[in-house]
C-alpha cells in the first residue's frame, strides 16, 4: 500500500531527504513550503512528487495538508513543531522531526501513546545519529561486563579537506540562521562530578583539542545543555562531555564573529515565528561557495 509523506519545509536539509524518499517505490512525497518554486525544485518532474504552497500559520491549510498524509516530516524551524504536532494528533498522523525535544513536545507523549502514534524527534545527525552511536558503544561495554567511568561524545559535519576554503573551516548544510542561534546558546555538561556551565558569550573560548585517528586534530566545544542525556543514556554517575568537532581555528573565528550575531538575529528570534522569516536585506545575503556542496548535485 502506497504511503503519502508530507515534508514541511524546503531548506538545505530537505533535498537529500526528498531524493531518498522518492527512490522508494511505494511512497509519494508532497513538499510544502511557503516558497513554491523551492518545493518544485526538490521534487522536479518525478511522478510521485508533488509541491504545494503552505504558510504554516494558516491553520486551515496546514490541517488539510496533514490530513492527506500518512506521515508528516517537519523540517521547519523548531518553533513551528508544536503547531504541526497538534494537527498530527487531531488527524491521527505520525510525526518526525530532527529537532531537540522541547517540554511542550514532551508534554504530548501520553496523548500520542494513547492514539498509538509515533512522534519521532531528534532524528537528524546531531541530534540523532549521535544518540544511536552513543548507545551502541554504551550497550556494547555493558554487555561485555564493563563499567563506564567517563563518556565523551563528539558529533558534527566537517567539510572535505579540498573544500575547506574559508576561515571558519565550516560549510552551511542547514539553516545559517539556525547555526547562528546554536552558537548563541549556553553550553552545559558534567566532568569529574562537577556541572560546568558555559555562557554563550564564552562558548568559543571554552574548547579542547581532540585527536581523531586517521583524521587529525580538531577543536571541540560543548553544544547546548547535555545533562538530560545522562539519564537517557544511563550514565548519570559518569563523566559526560559531548561536543562539536571543528577544524583548527574555527573557535577563534566563530568567537569573533558571534559577538555580532546577537545583533543580526535579534533576541526575539528565539520565540517569534515572524522574526525567522527572511527580511528583505537578509534575502540578499549570498553564502556562495560556503554552502555545503554535498547537497547541491541535481536530482
JSON list of N, CA, C and O in Angstrom, two decimals, residues 100 122 124-138 148-157 188-191 206-212 218-227 229-230 232-233 235 238-246:
[
{"chain": "A", "resi": 100, "resn": "UNK", "atom": "N", "xyz": [15.56, 19.08, 18.73]},
{"chain": "A", "resi": 100, "resn": "UNK", "atom": "CA", "xyz": [15.59, 18.68, 20.14]},
{"chain": "A", "resi": 100, "resn": "UNK", "atom": "C", "xyz": [14.17, 18.67, 20.71]},
{"chain": "A", "resi": 100, "resn": "UNK", "atom": "O", "xyz": [13.32, 19.48, 20.32]},
{"chain": "A", "resi": 122, "resn": "UNK", "atom": "N", "xyz": [14.40, 14.35, 17.30]},
{"chain": "A", "resi": 122, "resn": "UNK", "atom": "CA", "xyz": [15.86, 14.21, 17.40]},
{"chain": "A", "resi": 122, "resn": "UNK", "atom": "C", "xyz": [16.36, 13.09, 16.48]},
{"chain": "A", "resi": 122, "resn": "UNK", "atom": "O", "xyz": [17.10, 12.21, 16.90]},
{"chain": "A", "resi": 124, "resn": "UNK", "atom": "N", "xyz": [18.01, 13.51, 13.40]},
{"chain": "A", "resi": 124, "resn": "UNK", "atom": "CA", "xyz": [18.91, 14.00, 12.37]},
{"chain": "A", "resi": 124, "resn": "UNK", "atom": "C", "xyz": [20.29, 13.41, 12.57]},
{"chain": "A", "resi": 124, "resn": "UNK", "atom": "O", "xyz": [20.44, 12.25, 12.94]},
{"chain": "A", "resi": 125, "resn": "UNK", "atom": "N", "xyz": [21.30, 14.23, 12.35]},
{"chain": "A", "resi": 125, "resn": "UNK", "atom": "CA", "xyz": [22.68, 13.81, 12.64]},
{"chain": "A", "resi": 125, "resn": "UNK", "atom": "C", "xyz": [22.99, 14.16, 14.09]},
{"chain": "A", "resi": 125, "resn": "UNK", "atom": "O", "xyz": [23.36, 13.31, 14.89]},
{"chain": "A", "resi": 126, "resn": "UNK", "atom": "N", "xyz": [22.82, 15.43, 14.43]},
{"chain": "A", "resi": 126, "resn": "UNK", "atom": "CA", "xyz": [23.02, 15.91, 15.79]},
{"chain": "A", "resi": 126, "resn": "UNK", "atom": "C", "xyz": [21.94, 16.94, 16.07]},
{"chain": "A", "resi": 126, "resn": "UNK", "atom": "O", "xyz": [22.02, 18.07, 15.58]},
{"chain": "A", "resi": 127, "resn": "UNK", "atom": "N", "xyz": [20.88, 16.54, 16.81]},
{"chain": "A", "resi": 127, "resn": "UNK", "atom": "CA", "xyz": [20.70, 15.24, 17.49]},
{"chain": "A", "resi": 127, "resn": "UNK", "atom": "C", "xyz": [20.14, 14.16, 16.57]},
{"chain": "A", "resi": 127, "resn": "UNK", "atom": "O", "xyz": [19.38, 14.43, 15.64]},
{"chain": "A", "resi": 128, "resn": "UNK", "atom": "N", "xyz": [20.53, 12.91, 16.84]},
{"chain": "A", "resi": 128, "resn": "UNK", "atom": "CA", "xyz": [20.01, 11.79, 16.08]},
{"chain": "A", "resi": 128, "resn": "UNK", "atom": "C", "xyz": [20.99, 10.65, 15.99]},
{"chain": "A", "resi": 128, "resn": "UNK", "atom": "O", "xyz": [21.06, 9.79, 16.87]},
{"chain": "A", "resi": 129, "resn": "UNK", "atom": "N", "xyz": [21.79, 10.65, 14.92]},
{"chain": "A", "resi": 129, "resn": "UNK", "atom": "CA", "xyz": [22.77, 9.58, 14.73]},
{"chain": "A", "resi": 129, "resn": "UNK", "atom": "C", "xyz": [23.75, 9.55, 15.90]},
{"chain": "A", "resi": 129, "resn": "UNK", "atom": "O", "xyz": [24.23, 8.48, 16.30]},
{"chain": "A", "resi": 130, "resn": "UNK", "atom": "N", "xyz": [24.05, 10.71, 16.48]},
{"chain": "A", "resi": 130, "resn": "UNK", "atom": "CA", "xyz": [24.95, 10.73, 17.63]},
{"chain": "A", "resi": 130, "resn": "UNK", "atom": "C", "xyz": [24.39, 9.92, 18.79]},
{"chain": "A", "resi": 130, "resn": "UNK", "atom": "O", "xyz": [25.13, 9.22, 19.50]},
{"chain": "A", "resi": 131, "resn": "UNK", "atom": "N", "xyz": [23.06, 9.98, 19.00]},
{"chain": "A", "resi": 131, "resn": "UNK", "atom": "CA", "xyz": [22.44, 9.18, 20.07]},
{"chain": "A", "resi": 131, "resn": "UNK", "atom": "C", "xyz": [22.62, 7.68, 19.81]},
{"chain": "A", "resi": 131, "resn": "UNK", "atom": "O", "xyz": [22.97, 6.91, 20.71]},
{"chain": "A", "resi": 132, "resn": "UNK", "atom": "N", "xyz": [22.36, 7.28, 18.57]},
{"chain": "A", "resi": 132, "resn": "UNK", "atom": "CA", "xyz": [22.45, 5.86, 18.24]},
{"chain": "A", "resi": 132, "resn": "UNK", "atom": "C", "xyz": [23.88, 5.34, 18.36]},
{"chain": "A", "resi": 132, "resn": "UNK", "atom": "O", "xyz": [24.13, 4.24, 18.86]},
{"chain": "A", "resi": 133, "resn": "UNK", "atom": "N", "xyz": [24.83, 6.16, 17.90]},
{"chain": "A", "resi": 133, "resn": "UNK", "atom": "CA", "xyz": [26.23, 5.77, 18.02]},
{"chain": "A", "resi": 133, "resn": "UNK", "atom": "C", "xyz": [26.65, 5.68, 19.48]},
{"chain": "A", "resi": 133, "resn": "UNK", "atom": "O", "xyz": [27.39, 4.76, 19.88]},
{"chain": "A", "resi": 134, "resn": "UNK", "atom": "N", "xyz": [26.17, 6.62, 20.30]},
{"chain": "A", "resi": 134, "resn": "UNK", "atom": "CA", "xyz": [26.50, 6.62, 21.72]},
{"chain": "A", "resi": 134, "resn": "UNK", "atom": "C", "xyz": [25.96, 5.36, 22.40]},
{"chain": "A", "resi": 134, "resn": "UNK", "atom": "O", "xyz": [26.68, 4.68, 23.14]},
{"chain": "A", "resi": 135, "resn": "UNK", "atom": "N", "xyz": [24.70, 5.04, 22.17]},
{"chain": "A", "resi": 135, "resn": "UNK", "atom": "CA", "xyz": [24.11, 3.88, 22.82]},
{"chain": "A", "resi": 135, "resn": "UNK", "atom": "C", "xyz": [24.72, 2.57, 22.32]},
{"chain": "A", "resi": 135, "resn": "UNK", "atom": "O", "xyz": [24.79, 1.59, 23.07]},
{"chain": "A", "resi": 136, "resn": "UNK", "atom": "N", "xyz": [25.17, 2.54, 21.10]},
{"chain": "A", "resi": 136, "resn": "UNK", "atom": "CA", "xyz": [25.84, 1.34, 20.59]},
{"chain": "A", "resi": 136, "resn": "UNK", "atom": "C", "xyz": [27.11, 1.07, 21.40]},
{"chain": "A", "resi": 136, "resn": "UNK", "atom": "O", "xyz": [27.39, -0.07, 21.78]},
{"chain": "A", "resi": 137, "resn": "UNK", "atom": "N", "xyz": [27.87, 2.12, 21.67]},
{"chain": "A", "resi": 137, "resn": "UNK", "atom": "CA", "xyz": [29.10, 1.98, 22.45]},
{"chain": "A", "resi": 137, "resn": "UNK", "atom": "C", "xyz": [28.77, 1.60, 23.89]},
{"chain": "A", "resi": 137, "resn": "UNK", "atom": "O", "xyz": [29.36, 0.68, 24.47]},
{"chain": "A", "resi": 138, "resn": "UNK", "atom": "N", "xyz": [27.82, 2.33, 24.49]},
{"chain": "A", "resi": 138, "resn": "UNK", "atom": "CA", "xyz": [27.47, 2.09, 25.90]},
{"chain": "A", "resi": 138, "resn": "UNK", "atom": "C", "xyz": [26.93, 0.69, 26.10]},
{"chain": "A", "resi": 138, "resn": "UNK", "atom": "O", "xyz": [27.33, -0.03, 27.03]},
{"chain": "A", "resi": 148, "resn": "UNK", "atom": "N", "xyz": [31.29, 1.93, 32.72]},
{"chain": "A", "resi": 148, "resn": "UNK", "atom": "CA", "xyz": [31.64, 3.20, 32.08]},
{"chain": "A", "resi": 148, "resn": "UNK", "atom": "C", "xyz": [31.96, 4.23, 33.16]},
{"chain": "A", "resi": 148, "resn": "UNK", "atom": "O", "xyz": [31.13, 4.55, 34.00]},
{"chain": "A", "resi": 149, "resn": "UNK", "atom": "N", "xyz": [33.18, 4.73, 33.13]},
{"chain": "A", "resi": 149, "resn": "UNK", "atom": "CA", "xyz": [33.59, 5.73, 34.11]},
{"chain": "A", "resi": 149, "resn": "UNK", "atom": "C", "xyz": [33.61, 7.14, 33.52]},
{"chain": "A", "resi": 149, "resn": "UNK", "atom": "O", "xyz": [33.57, 8.13, 34.25]},
{"chain": "A", "resi": 150, "resn": "UNK", "atom": "N", "xyz": [33.71, 7.22, 32.21]},
{"chain": "A", "resi": 150, "resn": "UNK", "atom": "CA", "xyz": [33.62, 8.52, 31.55]},
{"chain": "A", "resi": 150, "resn": "UNK", "atom": "C", "xyz": [33.13, 8.30, 30.12]},
{"chain": "A", "resi": 150, "resn": "UNK", "atom": "O", "xyz": [33.37, 7.25, 29.52]},
{"chain": "A", "resi": 151, "resn": "UNK", "atom": "N", "xyz": [32.44, 9.31, 29.61]},
{"chain": "A", "resi": 151, "resn": "UNK", "atom": "CA", "xyz": [31.88, 9.18, 28.27]},
{"chain": "A", "resi": 151, "resn": "UNK", "atom": "C", "xyz": [32.02, 10.51, 27.54]},
{"chain": "A", "resi": 151, "resn": "UNK", "atom": "O", "xyz": [31.48, 11.53, 27.96]},
{"chain": "A", "resi": 152, "resn": "UNK", "atom": "N", "xyz": [32.76, 10.47, 26.45]},
{"chain": "A", "resi": 152, "resn": "UNK", "atom": "CA", "xyz": [32.96, 11.66, 25.62]},
{"chain": "A", "resi": 152, "resn": "UNK", "atom": "C", "xyz": [32.31, 11.41, 24.26]},
{"chain": "A", "resi": 152, "resn": "UNK", "atom": "O", "xyz": [32.53, 10.37, 23.65]},
{"chain": "A", "resi": 153, "resn": "UNK", "atom": "N", "xyz": [31.51, 12.34, 23.81]},
{"chain": "A", "resi": 153, "resn": "UNK", "atom": "CA", "xyz": [30.78, 12.18, 22.55]},
{"chain": "A", "resi": 153, "resn": "UNK", "atom": "C", "xyz": [30.95, 13.44, 21.71]},
{"chain": "A", "resi": 153, "resn": "UNK", "atom": "O", "xyz": [30.67, 14.55, 22.17]},
{"chain": "A", "resi": 154, "resn": "UNK", "atom": "N", "xyz": [31.43, 13.26, 20.49]},
{"chain": "A", "resi": 154, "resn": "UNK", "atom": "CA", "xyz": [31.61, 14.39, 19.57]},
{"chain": "A", "resi": 154, "resn": "UNK", "atom": "C", "xyz": [30.94, 14.07, 18.25]},
{"chain": "A", "resi": 154, "resn": "UNK", "atom": "O", "xyz": [31.11, 12.99, 17.69]},
{"chain": "A", "resi": 155, "resn": "UNK", "atom": "N", "xyz": [30.15, 15.01, 17.75]},
{"chain": "A", "resi": 155, "resn": "UNK", "atom": "CA", "xyz": [29.42, 14.77, 16.50]},
{"chain": "A", "resi": 155, "resn": "UNK", "atom": "C", "xyz": [29.25, 16.08, 15.75]},
{"chain": "A", "resi": 155, "resn": "UNK", "atom": "O", "xyz": [28.95, 17.11, 16.35]},
{"chain": "A", "resi": 156, "resn": "UNK", "atom": "N", "xyz": [29.44, 16.02, 14.44]},
{"chain": "A", "resi": 156, "resn": "UNK", "atom": "CA", "xyz": [29.23, 17.22, 13.65]},
{"chain": "A", "resi": 156, "resn": "UNK", "atom": "C", "xyz": [29.67, 17.00, 12.21]},
{"chain": "A", "resi": 156, "resn": "UNK", "atom": "O", "xyz": [30.29, 15.99, 11.89]},
{"chain": "A", "resi": 157, "resn": "UNK", "atom": "N", "xyz": [29.35, 17.93, 11.36]},
{"chain": "A", "resi": 157, "resn": "UNK", "atom": "CA", "xyz": [29.72, 17.84, 9.96]},
{"chain": "A", "resi": 157, "resn": "UNK", "atom": "C", "xyz": [30.97, 18.65, 9.67]},
{"chain": "A", "resi": 157, "resn": "UNK", "atom": "O", "xyz": [31.13, 19.78, 10.13]},
{"chain": "A", "resi": 188, "resn": "UNK", "atom": "N", "xyz": [26.37, 23.27, 28.58]},
{"chain": "A", "resi": 188, "resn": "UNK", "atom": "CA", "xyz": [26.35, 22.69, 29.92]},
{"chain": "A", "resi": 188, "resn": "UNK", "atom": "C", "xyz": [26.70, 21.21, 29.86]},
{"chain": "A", "resi": 188, "resn": "UNK", "atom": "O", "xyz": [26.19, 20.49, 29.01]},
{"chain": "A", "resi": 189, "resn": "UNK", "atom": "N", "xyz": [27.60, 20.77, 30.74]},
{"chain": "A", "resi": 189, "resn": "UNK", "atom": "CA", "xyz": [27.97, 19.36, 30.79]},
{"chain": "A", "resi": 189, "resn": "UNK", "atom": "C", "xyz": [28.52, 19.04, 32.17]},
{"chain": "A", "resi": 189, "resn": "UNK", "atom": "O", "xyz": [28.65, 19.92, 33.03]},
{"chain": "A", "resi": 190, "resn": "UNK", "atom": "N", "xyz": [28.85, 17.76, 32.39]},
{"chain": "A", "resi": 190, "resn": "UNK", "atom": "CA", "xyz": [29.43, 17.34, 33.67]},
{"chain": "A", "resi": 190, "resn": "UNK", "atom": "C", "xyz": [30.80, 16.73, 33.43]},
{"chain": "A", "resi": 190, "resn": "UNK", "atom": "O", "xyz": [31.00, 15.96, 32.49]},
{"chain": "A", "resi": 191, "resn": "UNK", "atom": "N", "xyz": [31.74, 17.08, 34.29]},
{"chain": "A", "resi": 191, "resn": "UNK", "atom": "CA", "xyz": [33.07, 16.48, 34.22]},
{"chain": "A", "resi": 191, "resn": "UNK", "atom": "C", "xyz": [33.65, 16.40, 35.63]},
{"chain": "A", "resi": 191, "resn": "UNK", "atom": "O", "xyz": [33.57, 17.36, 36.39]},
{"chain": "A", "resi": 206, "resn": "UNK", "atom": "N", "xyz": [35.88, 28.27, 25.27]},
{"chain": "A", "resi": 206, "resn": "UNK", "atom": "CA", "xyz": [35.95, 27.06, 26.10]},
{"chain": "A", "resi": 206, "resn": "UNK", "atom": "C", "xyz": [35.94, 25.84, 25.16]},
{"chain": "A", "resi": 206, "resn": "UNK", "atom": "O", "xyz": [34.89, 25.29, 24.85]},
{"chain": "A", "resi": 207, "resn": "UNK", "atom": "N", "xyz": [37.09, 25.44, 24.70]},
{"chain": "A", "resi": 207, "resn": "UNK", "atom": "CA", "xyz": [37.16, 24.30, 23.79]},
{"chain": "A", "resi": 207, "resn": "UNK", "atom": "C", "xyz": [38.40, 23.47, 24.12]},
{"chain": "A", "resi": 207, "resn": "UNK", "atom": "O", "xyz": [39.30, 23.91, 24.83]},
{"chain": "A", "resi": 208, "resn": "UNK", "atom": "N", "xyz": [38.43, 22.27, 23.59]},
{"chain": "A", "resi": 208, "resn": "UNK", "atom": "CA", "xyz": [39.56, 21.38, 23.80]},
{"chain": "A", "resi": 208, "resn": "UNK", "atom": "C", "xyz": [39.98, 20.79, 22.47]},
{"chain": "A", "resi": 208, "resn": "UNK", "atom": "O", "xyz": [39.23, 20.86, 21.49]},
{"chain": "A", "resi": 209, "resn": "UNK", "atom": "N", "xyz": [41.16, 20.22, 22.45]},
{"chain": "A", "resi": 209, "resn": "UNK", "atom": "CA", "xyz": [41.65, 19.58, 21.24]},
{"chain": "A", "resi": 209, "resn": "UNK", "atom": "C", "xyz": [41.37, 18.08, 21.33]},
{"chain": "A", "resi": 209, "resn": "UNK", "atom": "O", "xyz": [41.55, 17.46, 22.38]},
{"chain": "A", "resi": 210, "resn": "UNK", "atom": "N", "xyz": [40.91, 17.51, 20.22]},
{"chain": "A", "resi": 210, "resn": "UNK", "atom": "CA", "xyz": [40.69, 16.07, 20.17]},
{"chain": "A", "resi": 210, "resn": "UNK", "atom": "C", "xyz": [41.44, 15.50, 18.96]},
{"chain": "A", "resi": 210, "resn": "UNK", "atom": "O", "xyz": [41.50, 16.12, 17.91]},
{"chain": "A", "resi": 211, "resn": "UNK", "atom": "N", "xyz": [42.02, 14.33, 19.16]},
{"chain": "A", "resi": 211, "resn": "UNK", "atom": "CA", "xyz": [42.79, 13.66, 18.11]},
{"chain": "A", "resi": 211, "resn": "UNK", "atom": "C", "xyz": [41.95, 12.50, 17.57]},
{"chain": "A", "resi": 211, "resn": "UNK", "atom": "O", "xyz": [41.71, 11.52, 18.28]},
{"chain": "A", "resi": 212, "resn": "UNK", "atom": "N", "xyz": [41.46, 12.63, 16.35]},
{"chain": "A", "resi": 212, "resn": "UNK", "atom": "CA", "xyz": [40.65, 11.59, 15.73]},
{"chain": "A", "resi": 212, "resn": "UNK", "atom": "C", "xyz": [41.56, 10.73, 14.86]},
{"chain": "A", "resi": 212, "resn": "UNK", "atom": "O", "xyz": [42.18, 11.24, 13.92]},
{"chain": "A", "resi": 218, "resn": "UNK", "atom": "N", "xyz": [41.42, 18.18, 15.99]},
{"chain": "A", "resi": 218, "resn": "UNK", "atom": "CA", "xyz": [40.32, 19.12, 15.80]},
{"chain": "A", "resi": 218, "resn": "UNK", "atom": "C", "xyz": [40.05, 19.85, 17.11]},
{"chain": "A", "resi": 218, "resn": "UNK", "atom": "O", "xyz": [40.45, 19.41, 18.19]},
{"chain": "A", "resi": 219, "resn": "UNK", "atom": "N", "xyz": [39.35, 20.96, 17.00]},
{"chain": "A", "resi": 219, "resn": "UNK", "atom": "CA", "xyz": [38.83, 21.66, 18.16]},
{"chain": "A", "resi": 219, "resn": "UNK", "atom": "C", "xyz": [37.42, 21.16, 18.45]},
{"chain": "A", "resi": 219, "resn": "UNK", "atom": "O", "xyz": [36.70, 20.80, 17.53]},
{"chain": "A", "resi": 220, "resn": "UNK", "atom": "N", "xyz": [37.04, 21.13, 19.71]},
{"chain": "A", "resi": 220, "resn": "UNK", "atom": "CA", "xyz": [35.68, 20.71, 20.07]},
{"chain": "A", "resi": 220, "resn": "UNK", "atom": "C", "xyz": [35.15, 21.59, 21.18]},
{"chain": "A", "resi": 220, "resn": "UNK", "atom": "O", "xyz": [35.84, 21.84, 22.17]},
{"chain": "A", "resi": 221, "resn": "UNK", "atom": "N", "xyz": [33.92, 22.09, 20.99]},
{"chain": "A", "resi": 221, "resn": "UNK", "atom": "CA", "xyz": [33.28, 22.89, 22.02]},
{"chain": "A", "resi": 221, "resn": "UNK", "atom": "C", "xyz": [31.93, 22.27, 22.37]},
{"chain": "A", "resi": 221, "resn": "UNK", "atom": "O", "xyz": [31.33, 21.55, 21.58]},
{"chain": "A", "resi": 222, "resn": "UNK", "atom": "N", "xyz": [31.45, 22.56, 23.57]},
{"chain": "A", "resi": 222, "resn": "UNK", "atom": "CA", "xyz": [30.21, 21.95, 24.04]},
{"chain": "A", "resi": 222, "resn": "UNK", "atom": "C", "xyz": [29.01, 22.54, 23.29]},
{"chain": "A", "resi": 222, "resn": "UNK", "atom": "O", "xyz": [28.99, 23.73, 22.98]},
{"chain": "A", "resi": 223, "resn": "UNK", "atom": "N", "xyz": [28.03, 21.69, 23.00]},
{"chain": "A", "resi": 223, "resn": "UNK", "atom": "CA", "xyz": [26.86, 22.10, 22.24]},
{"chain": "A", "resi": 223, "resn": "UNK", "atom": "C", "xyz": [25.62, 22.01, 23.12]},
{"chain": "A", "resi": 223, "resn": "UNK", "atom": "O", "xyz": [25.11, 20.93, 23.39]},
{"chain": "A", "resi": 224, "resn": "UNK", "atom": "N", "xyz": [25.15, 23.14, 23.61]},
{"chain": "A", "resi": 224, "resn": "UNK", "atom": "CA", "xyz": [23.92, 23.24, 24.41]},
{"chain": "A", "resi": 224, "resn": "UNK", "atom": "C", "xyz": [24.02, 22.46, 25.72]},
{"chain": "A", "resi": 224, "resn": "UNK", "atom": "O", "xyz": [25.08, 22.06, 26.16]},
{"chain": "A", "resi": 225, "resn": "UNK", "atom": "N", "xyz": [22.85, 22.23, 26.34]},
{"chain": "A", "resi": 225, "resn": "UNK", "atom": "CA", "xyz": [22.77, 21.53, 27.63]},
{"chain": "A", "resi": 225, "resn": "UNK", "atom": "C", "xyz": [22.69, 20.03, 27.40]},
{"chain": "A", "resi": 225, "resn": "UNK", "atom": "O", "xyz": [21.71, 19.53, 26.85]},
{"chain": "A", "resi": 226, "resn": "UNK", "atom": "N", "xyz": [23.70, 19.30, 27.85]},
{"chain": "A", "resi": 226, "resn": "UNK", "atom": "CA", "xyz": [23.73, 17.86, 27.63]},
{"chain": "A", "resi": 226, "resn": "UNK", "atom": "C", "xyz": [23.43, 17.04, 28.89]},
{"chain": "A", "resi": 226, "resn": "UNK", "atom": "O", "xyz": [23.41, 15.82, 28.84]},
{"chain": "A", "resi": 227, "resn": "UNK", "atom": "N", "xyz": [23.14, 17.70, 29.98]},
{"chain": "A", "resi": 227, "resn": "UNK", "atom": "CA", "xyz": [22.87, 16.96, 31.22]},
{"chain": "A", "resi": 227, "resn": "UNK", "atom": "C", "xyz": [21.67, 16.01, 31.11]},
{"chain": "A", "resi": 227, "resn": "UNK", "atom": "O", "xyz": [21.71, 14.91, 31.67]},
{"chain": "A", "resi": 229, "resn": "UNK", "atom": "N", "xyz": [20.83, 14.04, 28.90]},
{"chain": "A", "resi": 229, "resn": "UNK", "atom": "CA", "xyz": [21.18, 12.78, 28.24]},
{"chain": "A", "resi": 229, "resn": "UNK", "atom": "C", "xyz": [21.91, 11.81, 29.16]},
{"chain": "A", "resi": 229, "resn": "UNK", "atom": "O", "xyz": [22.01, 10.62, 28.85]},
{"chain": "A", "resi": 230, "resn": "UNK", "atom": "N", "xyz": [22.39, 12.29, 30.29]},
{"chain": "A", "resi": 230, "resn": "UNK", "atom": "CA", "xyz": [23.00, 11.37, 31.26]},
{"chain": "A", "resi": 230, "resn": "UNK", "atom": "C", "xyz": [21.97, 10.35, 31.75]},
{"chain": "A", "resi": 230, "resn": "UNK", "atom": "O", "xyz": [22.26, 9.16, 31.86]},
{"chain": "A", "resi": 232, "resn": "UNK", "atom": "N", "xyz": [19.07, 9.61, 30.09]},
{"chain": "A", "resi": 232, "resn": "UNK", "atom": "CA", "xyz": [18.61, 8.85, 28.93]},
{"chain": "A", "resi": 232, "resn": "UNK", "atom": "C", "xyz": [19.61, 7.75, 28.57]},
{"chain": "A", "resi": 232, "resn": "UNK", "atom": "O", "xyz": [19.23, 6.61, 28.27]},
{"chain": "A", "resi": 233, "resn": "UNK", "atom": "N", "xyz": [20.91, 8.09, 28.62]},
{"chain": "A", "resi": 233, "resn": "UNK", "atom": "CA", "xyz": [21.94, 7.11, 28.30]},
{"chain": "A", "resi": 233, "resn": "UNK", "atom": "C", "xyz": [22.21, 6.15, 29.46]},
{"chain": "A", "resi": 233, "resn": "UNK", "atom": "O", "xyz": [22.88, 5.13, 29.27]},
{"chain": "A", "resi": 235, "resn": "UNK", "atom": "N", "xyz": [23.96, 7.05, 32.17]},
{"chain": "A", "resi": 235, "resn": "UNK", "atom": "CA", "xyz": [25.35, 7.32, 32.56]},
{"chain": "A", "resi": 235, "resn": "UNK", "atom": "C", "xyz": [25.41, 8.45, 33.59]},
{"chain": "A", "resi": 235, "resn": "UNK", "atom": "O", "xyz": [26.33, 9.27, 33.58]},
{"chain": "A", "resi": 238, "resn": "UNK", "atom": "N", "xyz": [28.70, 9.09, 35.62]},
{"chain": "A", "resi": 238, "resn": "UNK", "atom": "CA", "xyz": [29.95, 9.16, 34.89]},
{"chain": "A", "resi": 238, "resn": "UNK", "atom": "C", "xyz": [30.22, 10.56, 34.37]},
{"chain": "A", "resi": 238, "resn": "UNK", "atom": "O", "xyz": [29.34, 11.42, 34.34]},
{"chain": "A", "resi": 239, "resn": "UNK", "atom": "N", "xyz": [31.45, 10.77, 33.97]},
{"chain": "A", "resi": 239, "resn": "UNK", "atom": "CA", "xyz": [31.80, 11.99, 33.26]},
{"chain": "A", "resi": 239, "resn": "UNK", "atom": "C", "xyz": [31.08, 11.96, 31.92]},
{"chain": "A", "resi": 239, "resn": "UNK", "atom": "O", "xyz": [31.06, 10.96, 31.23]},
{"chain": "A", "resi": 240, "resn": "UNK", "atom": "N", "xyz": [30.48, 13.08, 31.54]},
{"chain": "A", "resi": 240, "resn": "UNK", "atom": "CA", "xyz": [29.77, 13.11, 30.26]},
{"chain": "A", "resi": 240, "resn": "UNK", "atom": "C", "xyz": [30.09, 14.43, 29.57]},
{"chain": "A", "resi": 240, "resn": "UNK", "atom": "O", "xyz": [29.63, 15.49, 29.99]},
{"chain": "A", "resi": 241, "resn": "UNK", "atom": "N", "xyz": [30.92, 14.37, 28.55]},
{"chain": "A", "resi": 241, "resn": "UNK", "atom": "CA", "xyz": [31.33, 15.58, 27.84]},
{"chain": "A", "resi": 241, "resn": "UNK", "atom": "C", "xyz": [31.04, 15.42, 26.35]},
{"chain": "A", "resi": 241, "resn": "UNK", "atom": "O", "xyz": [31.79, 14.78, 25.63]},
{"chain": "A", "resi": 242, "resn": "UNK", "atom": "N", "xyz": [29.94, 15.97, 25.87]},
{"chain": "A", "resi": 242, "resn": "UNK", "atom": "CA", "xyz": [29.66, 15.94, 24.43]},
{"chain": "A", "resi": 242, "resn": "UNK", "atom": "C", "xyz": [30.05, 17.26, 23.79]},
{"chain": "A", "resi": 242, "resn": "UNK", "atom": "O", "xyz": [30.17, 18.29, 24.45]},
{"chain": "A", "resi": 243, "resn": "UNK", "atom": "N", "xyz": [30.26, 17.25, 22.50]},
{"chain": "A", "resi": 243, "resn": "UNK", "atom": "CA", "xyz": [30.59, 18.49, 21.83]},
{"chain": "A", "resi": 243, "resn": "UNK", "atom": "C", "xyz": [30.65, 18.36, 20.33]},
{"chain": "A", "resi": 243, "resn": "UNK", "atom": "O", "xyz": [30.44, 17.28, 19.78]},
{"chain": "A", "resi": 244, "resn": "UNK", "atom": "N", "xyz": [30.92, 19.47, 19.66]},
{"chain": "A", "resi": 244, "resn": "UNK", "atom": "CA", "xyz": [31.03, 19.52, 18.21]},
{"chain": "A", "resi": 244, "resn": "UNK", "atom": "C", "xyz": [32.49, 19.60, 17.80]},
{"chain": "A", "resi": 244, "resn": "UNK", "atom": "O", "xyz": [33.21, 20.48, 18.27]},
{"chain": "A", "resi": 245, "resn": "UNK", "atom": "N", "xyz": [32.95, 18.70, 16.91]},
{"chain": "A", "resi": 245, "resn": "UNK", "atom": "CA", "xyz": [34.33, 18.81, 16.40]},
{"chain": "A", "resi": 245, "resn": "UNK", "atom": "C", "xyz": [34.40, 19.80, 15.25]},
{"chain": "A", "resi": 245, "resn": "UNK", "atom": "O", "xyz": [33.51, 19.83, 14.40]},
{"chain": "A", "resi": 246, "resn": "UNK", "atom": "N", "xyz": [35.43, 20.61, 15.23]},
{"chain": "A", "resi": 246, "resn": "UNK", "atom": "CA", "xyz": [35.58, 21.61, 14.18]},
{"chain": "A", "resi": 246, "resn": "UNK", "atom": "C", "xyz": [37.04, 21.69, 13.74]},
{"chain": "A", "resi": 246, "resn": "UNK", "atom": "O", "xyz": [37.94, 21.30, 14.48]}
]
